[in-house]
Coordinates of N, CA and C and ligand atoms in Angstrom, one line a residue:
M25 N 15.7 2.4 -4.0 CA 13.9 2.5 -3.4 C 14.2 3.4 -2.4
K26 N 13.3 4.3 -2.2 CA 12.5 5.1 -1.3 C 11.6 4.9 -0.3
L27 N 11.6 4.9 0.6 CA 10.2 4.0 1.4 C 9.4 5.4 1.2
E28 N 8.4 4.7 0.2 CA 7.0 5.7 0.5 C 5.7 6.0 1.2
H29 N 5.4 4.4 1.7 CA 4.9 4.4 2.4 C 4.5 3.1 3.4
I30 N 3.7 3.3 4.7 CA 3.5 2.0 5.0 C 1.8 1.6 5.5
G31 N 1.5 0.6 4.7 CA 0.2 0.7 5.0 C -0.4 -0.2 6.1
I32 N -1.3 0.3 6.6 CA -2.0 -0.3 8.1 C -3.4 -0.5 7.6
A33 N -3.8 -1.7 7.9 CA -5.0 -2.2 7.8 C -5.9 -1.9 9.0
V34 N -7.0 -1.5 8.5 CA -8.0 -0.8 9.7 C -9.5 -1.6 9.8
K35 N -10.1 -1.6 10.7 CA -11.5 -2.3 10.5 C -12.5 -0.9 9.8
E36 N -11.9 0.2 10.2 CA -13.0 1.4 10.1 C -12.1 2.8 9.9
L37 N -12.2 3.3 8.5 CA -11.4 4.8 8.7 C -12.3 5.7 9.6
A38 N -13.6 5.4 9.9 CA -14.1 7.1 10.4 C -13.4 6.6 12.1
T39 N -13.1 5.4 12.5 CA -12.4 5.7 14.0 C -11.2 5.8 14.0
S40 N -10.4 5.4 13.0 CA -9.0 4.9 12.8 C -8.5 6.4 12.2
V41 N -9.2 7.3 11.2 CA -8.2 8.3 11.0 C -8.3 9.6 12.1
P42 N -9.2 10.0 12.9 CA -9.3 10.5 14.2 C -7.8 9.9 14.7
L43 N -7.8 9.0 14.8 CA -6.9 8.5 15.9 C -5.5 8.6 15.5
F44 N -5.5 8.5 14.0 CA -3.8 9.0 13.7 C -3.4 10.4 13.9
E45 N -4.6 11.2 13.3 CA -4.5 12.2 13.0 C -3.9 13.0 14.3
Q46 N -4.4 12.2 15.5 CA -4.2 12.5 17.0 C -2.8 11.9 17.3
L47 N -2.2 10.9 16.8 CA -0.9 10.3 17.2 C -0.1 11.1 16.4
L48 N -0.4 11.2 15.1 CA 0.5 11.7 14.2 C 0.6 13.3 14.2
N49 N -0.3 13.9 14.9 CA -0.3 15.7 15.0 C -0.6 16.2 13.8
T50 N -1.1 15.7 12.7 CA -1.2 15.9 11.3 C -2.6 15.4 10.9
P51 N -3.2 16.3 10.2 CA -4.5 16.0 9.5 C -4.4 14.9 8.4
C52 N -5.5 14.3 7.9 CA -5.2 13.2 7.1 C -5.6 14.0 5.7
Y53 N -4.3 14.3 4.9 CA -4.9 15.0 3.7 C -5.3 14.5 2.5
K54 N -5.5 13.3 2.3 CA -6.7 12.7 1.4 C -7.5 11.3 1.8
T55 N -8.3 11.1 1.2 CA -8.7 9.7 1.4 C -9.4 9.4 -0.1
E56 N -9.6 8.2 -0.6 CA -9.6 8.0 -2.1 C -9.8 6.1 -1.8
G57 N -11.1 6.0 -2.5 CA -11.3 4.4 -3.0 C -10.5 3.9 -4.0
V58 N -10.2 2.7 -3.8 CA -9.8 1.9 -4.8 C -10.9 0.7 -5.4
E59 N -11.4 0.8 -6.3 CA -12.9 0.3 -6.3 C -12.0 -1.5 -6.8
T60 N -11.2 -1.2 -7.7 CA -10.7 -2.7 -8.1 C -10.0 -3.7 -6.8
E61 N -9.6 -2.9 -5.9 CA -9.0 -3.5 -4.6 C -10.1 -4.2 -3.9
G62 N -11.2 -3.2 -3.8 CA -12.0 -3.0 -2.7 C -11.6 -2.6 -1.3
V63 N -10.8 -1.2 -1.4 CA -10.6 -0.5 -0.6 C -10.9 0.8 -0.4
N64 N -10.6 1.5 1.4 CA -10.9 3.1 1.0 C -9.9 2.9 1.4
T65 N -8.5 4.3 1.0 CA -7.4 4.1 1.5 C -7.7 5.8 2.6
A66 N -6.8 5.9 3.1 CA -6.7 7.8 3.8 C -4.9 7.9 4.0
F67 N -4.6 9.2 3.9 CA -3.2 9.2 3.9 C -3.0 10.4 4.7
F68 N -1.3 10.2 5.4 CA -0.8 11.5 6.3 C 0.5 11.2 5.9
Q69 N 1.0 12.8 5.6 CA 2.5 12.7 5.7 C 3.1 12.6 6.8
T70 N 4.3 11.8 6.8 CA 4.9 12.0 8.3 C 6.2 12.1 7.5
G71 N 6.8 13.3 7.6 CA 8.5 13.3 7.4 C 8.4 13.2 5.5
D72 N 8.9 12.3 4.8 CA 9.2 12.5 3.9 C 8.6 11.1 3.0
S73 N 7.9 10.2 4.1 CA 7.1 9.1 3.9 C 5.6 9.2 4.3
K74 N 4.9 8.8 3.8 CA 3.5 8.4 4.1 C 3.0 7.2 5.0
I75 N 1.5 7.5 5.8 CA 1.1 6.5 6.5 C 0.0 6.4 5.8
E76 N -0.5 5.1 5.0 CA -1.7 5.0 4.6 C -2.9 3.9 5.1
L77 N -3.8 4.2 5.7 CA -4.5 3.1 6.3 C -5.9 2.8 5.5
L78 N -5.9 1.5 5.6 CA -6.6 0.6 4.2 C -8.0 -0.1 5.2
E79 N -9.2 0.5 4.7 CA -10.7 -0.3 5.1 C -10.9 -1.1 4.1
A80 N -11.5 -2.2 4.3 CA -11.9 -2.9 2.7 C -13.5 -2.2 2.8
T81 N -14.0 -2.6 1.5 CA -15.1 -1.9 1.4 C -16.2 -3.4 1.1
K82 N -15.6 -4.7 1.1 CA -16.4 -5.9 0.9 C -15.5 -6.7 1.4
D83 N -16.4 -7.9 1.5 CA -15.7 -9.3 2.2 C -14.5 -9.6 1.6
T84 N -14.6 -9.6 0.0 CA -13.8 -10.4 -0.5 C -12.5 -9.7 -1.0
S85 N -12.4 -8.3 -0.3 CA -11.3 -7.3 -0.3 C -9.7 -8.0 0.4
P86 N -8.8 -7.9 -0.3 CA -7.6 -8.3 0.6 C -7.3 -8.1 2.1
I87 N -8.3 -6.8 2.2 CA -7.9 -6.3 3.6 C -8.6 -6.9 4.1
A88 N -10.0 -7.0 4.0 CA -11.1 -8.1 4.7 C -10.4 -9.1 5.3
K89 N -9.5 -9.9 4.2 CA -9.1 -11.2 4.6 C -7.8 -11.1 5.3
F90 N -7.1 -10.4 5.4 CA -6.0 -9.6 5.9 C -6.5 -9.9 7.3
I91 N -7.5 -8.7 7.6 CA -7.8 -8.4 9.1 C -8.5 -9.8 9.8
G92 N -9.3 -10.9 8.7 CA -9.8 -11.7 9.4 C -8.9 -13.1 9.6
K93 N -8.1 -12.8 9.1 CA -6.6 -13.7 9.8 C -6.1 -12.8 10.7
K94 N -5.2 -11.8 10.8 CA -4.3 -11.4 11.7 C -5.0 -10.4 12.4
G95 N -6.1 -10.0 12.0 CA -6.5 -8.6 13.1 C -5.7 -7.5 12.4
E96 N -6.1 -6.3 13.1 CA -5.7 -4.9 12.3 C -3.7 -4.8 12.6
G97 N -3.5 -4.2 11.8 CA -2.3 -4.2 11.6 C -1.1 -3.6 10.8
I98 N 0.3 -3.5 10.5 CA 0.6 -3.4 9.5 C 0.5 -4.2 8.4
H99 N 0.4 -4.0 7.0 CA -0.2 -5.0 5.7 C 0.8 -4.7 5.0
H100 N 1.4 -3.7 4.9 CA 2.5 -3.4 3.9 C 3.3 -2.4 3.7
I101 N 4.3 -2.6 3.1 CA 5.5 -1.5 3.0 C 5.5 -1.0 1.6
A102 N 6.2 0.3 1.3 CA 5.8 0.2 -0.4 C 7.0 1.2 -0.5
F103 N 7.4 0.9 -1.8 CA 8.9 1.4 -1.9 C 8.3 2.2 -3.7
E104 N 9.1 3.4 -3.4 CA 8.9 4.2 -5.1 C 9.7 3.6 -5.7
V105 N 9.7 3.5 -7.0 CA 10.6 3.5 -8.1 C 10.3 4.1 -9.2
E106 N 11.3 4.5 -9.9 CA 11.4 5.4 -11.1 C 10.9 4.5 -12.3
N107 N 11.3 3.3 -12.6 CA 10.2 2.6 -13.7 C 10.0 1.4 -13.1
I108 N 8.9 1.4 -12.8 CA 8.0 -0.1 -12.0 C 8.2 -1.5 -13.1
E109 N 8.0 -1.0 -14.4 CA 8.4 -2.4 -15.2 C 9.6 -3.1 -14.9
A110 N 10.7 -2.0 -15.2 CA 11.9 -2.4 -15.3 C 12.2 -3.4 -13.6
E111 N 11.3 -2.5 -12.9 CA 11.9 -3.0 -11.4 C 11.3 -4.4 -11.3
M112 N 9.8 -4.3 -11.7 CA 9.3 -5.7 -11.6 C 10.1 -6.5 -12.5
K113 N 10.5 -6.5 -13.7 CA 11.8 -7.6 -14.4 C 12.9 -8.3 -13.9
R114 N 13.2 -6.9 -12.8 CA 14.6 -7.4 -12.2 C 14.4 -8.5 -11.2
L115 N 13.3 -7.9 -9.9 CA 12.9 -8.5 -9.1 C 12.8 -10.2 -9.3
Q116 N 11.7 -10.3 -10.5 CA 11.2 -11.7 -11.1 C 12.6 -12.4 -11.4
A117 N 13.8 -11.6 -12.0 CA 14.8 -12.9 -12.9 C 15.2 -12.9 -11.1
L118 N 15.3 -12.2 -10.0 CA 16.0 -12.7 -9.0 C 15.1 -13.5 -8.1
G119 N 14.2 -14.0 -8.7 CA 13.2 -14.9 -8.3 C 12.3 -14.5 -7.2
F120 N 12.1 -13.1 -7.1 CA 11.0 -12.8 -6.3 C 9.5 -13.0 -7.1
E121 N 8.3 -13.6 -6.2 CA 7.0 -13.8 -6.6 C 6.5 -12.5 -7.0
L122 N 6.2 -12.2 -7.8 CA 5.0 -11.3 -8.0 C 3.7 -11.5 -8.5
L123 N 3.2 -10.4 -7.6 CA 1.1 -10.6 -7.8 C 0.4 -10.6 -8.8
S124 N 1.2 -9.6 -9.4 CA 0.2 -9.3 -10.9 C 1.3 -9.2 -11.9
D125 N 1.0 -9.5 -13.2 CA 2.1 -9.3 -14.3 C 2.3 -8.2 -15.1
A126 N 1.3 -7.4 -14.3 CA 1.6 -6.1 -15.0 C 1.2 -4.7 -14.0
P127 N 1.4 -3.7 -13.7 CA 1.3 -2.7 -12.6 C -0.2 -2.6 -12.8
K128 N -0.9 -2.4 -11.4 CA -2.1 -1.7 -11.6 C -2.6 0.0 -10.9
P129 N -3.7 0.2 -10.6 CA -3.7 1.4 -10.6 C -3.9 1.4 -9.1
G130 N -3.3 2.4 -8.1 CA -3.3 2.4 -7.0 C -4.0 3.5 -6.8
A131 N -3.8 3.8 -5.1 CA -4.2 5.0 -4.6 C -3.2 5.9 -4.8
D132 N -3.4 7.7 -4.5 CA -2.7 8.3 -4.5 C -1.9 8.6 -5.6
N133 N -2.2 8.1 -7.0 CA -1.7 8.7 -7.9 C -0.6 7.8 -8.8
K134 N -0.7 6.3 -8.0 CA 0.5 5.6 -8.4 C 0.2 4.4 -9.2
R135 N 1.0 3.9 -10.0 CA 0.6 2.9 -10.6 C 1.7 1.4 -9.5
V136 N 1.2 0.2 -9.1 CA 1.6 -0.1 -8.2 C 2.0 -1.8 -8.5
C137 N 2.5 -2.5 -7.9 CA 2.9 -4.0 -7.9 C 3.2 -4.6 -6.6
F138 N 2.4 -5.9 -6.2 CA 2.8 -6.4 -4.8 C 3.6 -7.8 -5.1
L139 N 4.9 -8.0 -4.1 CA 5.7 -8.8 -4.1 C 5.2 -9.7 -3.1
H140 N 4.8 -11.2 -3.1 CA 4.7 -12.2 -2.7 C 4.9 -12.1 -1.2
P141 N 4.6 -12.2 -0.3 CA 5.4 -12.1 1.0 C 6.2 -13.6 1.3
K142 N 5.6 -14.9 0.6 CA 6.2 -16.0 1.0 C 7.8 -15.7 0.3
S143 N 7.9 -14.7 -0.4 CA 9.5 -14.8 -0.8 C 10.1 -13.3 -0.6
T144 N 9.4 -12.7 0.5 CA 9.9 -11.5 1.1 C 9.6 -11.5 2.6
N145 N 10.1 -12.9 3.1 CA 10.5 -12.7 4.8 C 9.1 -12.5 5.3
G146 N 8.2 -12.6 4.5 CA 6.7 -12.6 5.4 C 6.3 -11.1 5.5
V147 N 6.9 -10.5 4.5 CA 6.5 -8.6 4.6 C 5.7 -8.7 3.1
L148 N 4.5 -8.2 3.1 CA 3.6 -7.6 1.9 C 4.6 -6.5 1.3
V149 N 5.3 -6.6 0.1 CA 6.2 -5.5 -0.3 C 5.2 -5.1 -1.6
E150 N 5.0 -3.6 -1.8 CA 4.5 -2.9 -2.9 C 5.5 -2.1 -3.4
L151 N 5.5 -2.2 -4.9 CA 6.3 -1.2 -5.5 C 5.4 -0.3 -6.1
C152 N 5.9 1.0 -6.1 CA 4.4 2.4 -6.8 C 5.6 3.3 -7.7
Q153 N 5.1 3.3 -8.5 CA 5.4 4.6 -9.3 C 4.4 5.8 -9.5
E154 N 4.8 6.8 -9.1 CA 4.1 8.0 -9.2 C 3.5 8.4 -10.8
I155 N 2.2 8.4 -11.6 CA 1.7 8.7 -12.9 C 2.2 10.1 -12.5
R156 N 2.8 10.4 -13.7 CA 3.1 11.8 -14.3 C 2.2 12.1 -15.7
Ligands
ZN229 ZN1 0.2 1.1 -0.3

């Protein structure tokens, strides 16, 4: 598995995008909404990996709940896989808890599936496979 991106929950892309552009010294190359998840995302390329900023678009969004509980900060770590269904089956068989039975549409042209943090030492892990 390759580290694809790190997801960071922020209150407002409007203030965080310029902040991370300064921090990383690179422009945000894409912003995209994922309506089913209630989030807007913004992406930065950092070497071989990316930073994904996530802002909630509604109160019921997982990002709104996360920020309500923990405040802004690192939300998830995403690994790129070749075959997401096979990887989901492999991890489920090992006892990891998946948050969905099937891959869901994600940002940045990906199909994604999350692992419950209680089975991964408190880290929300995203598996993602690029849609070709
Ligand atoms: Zn992500």
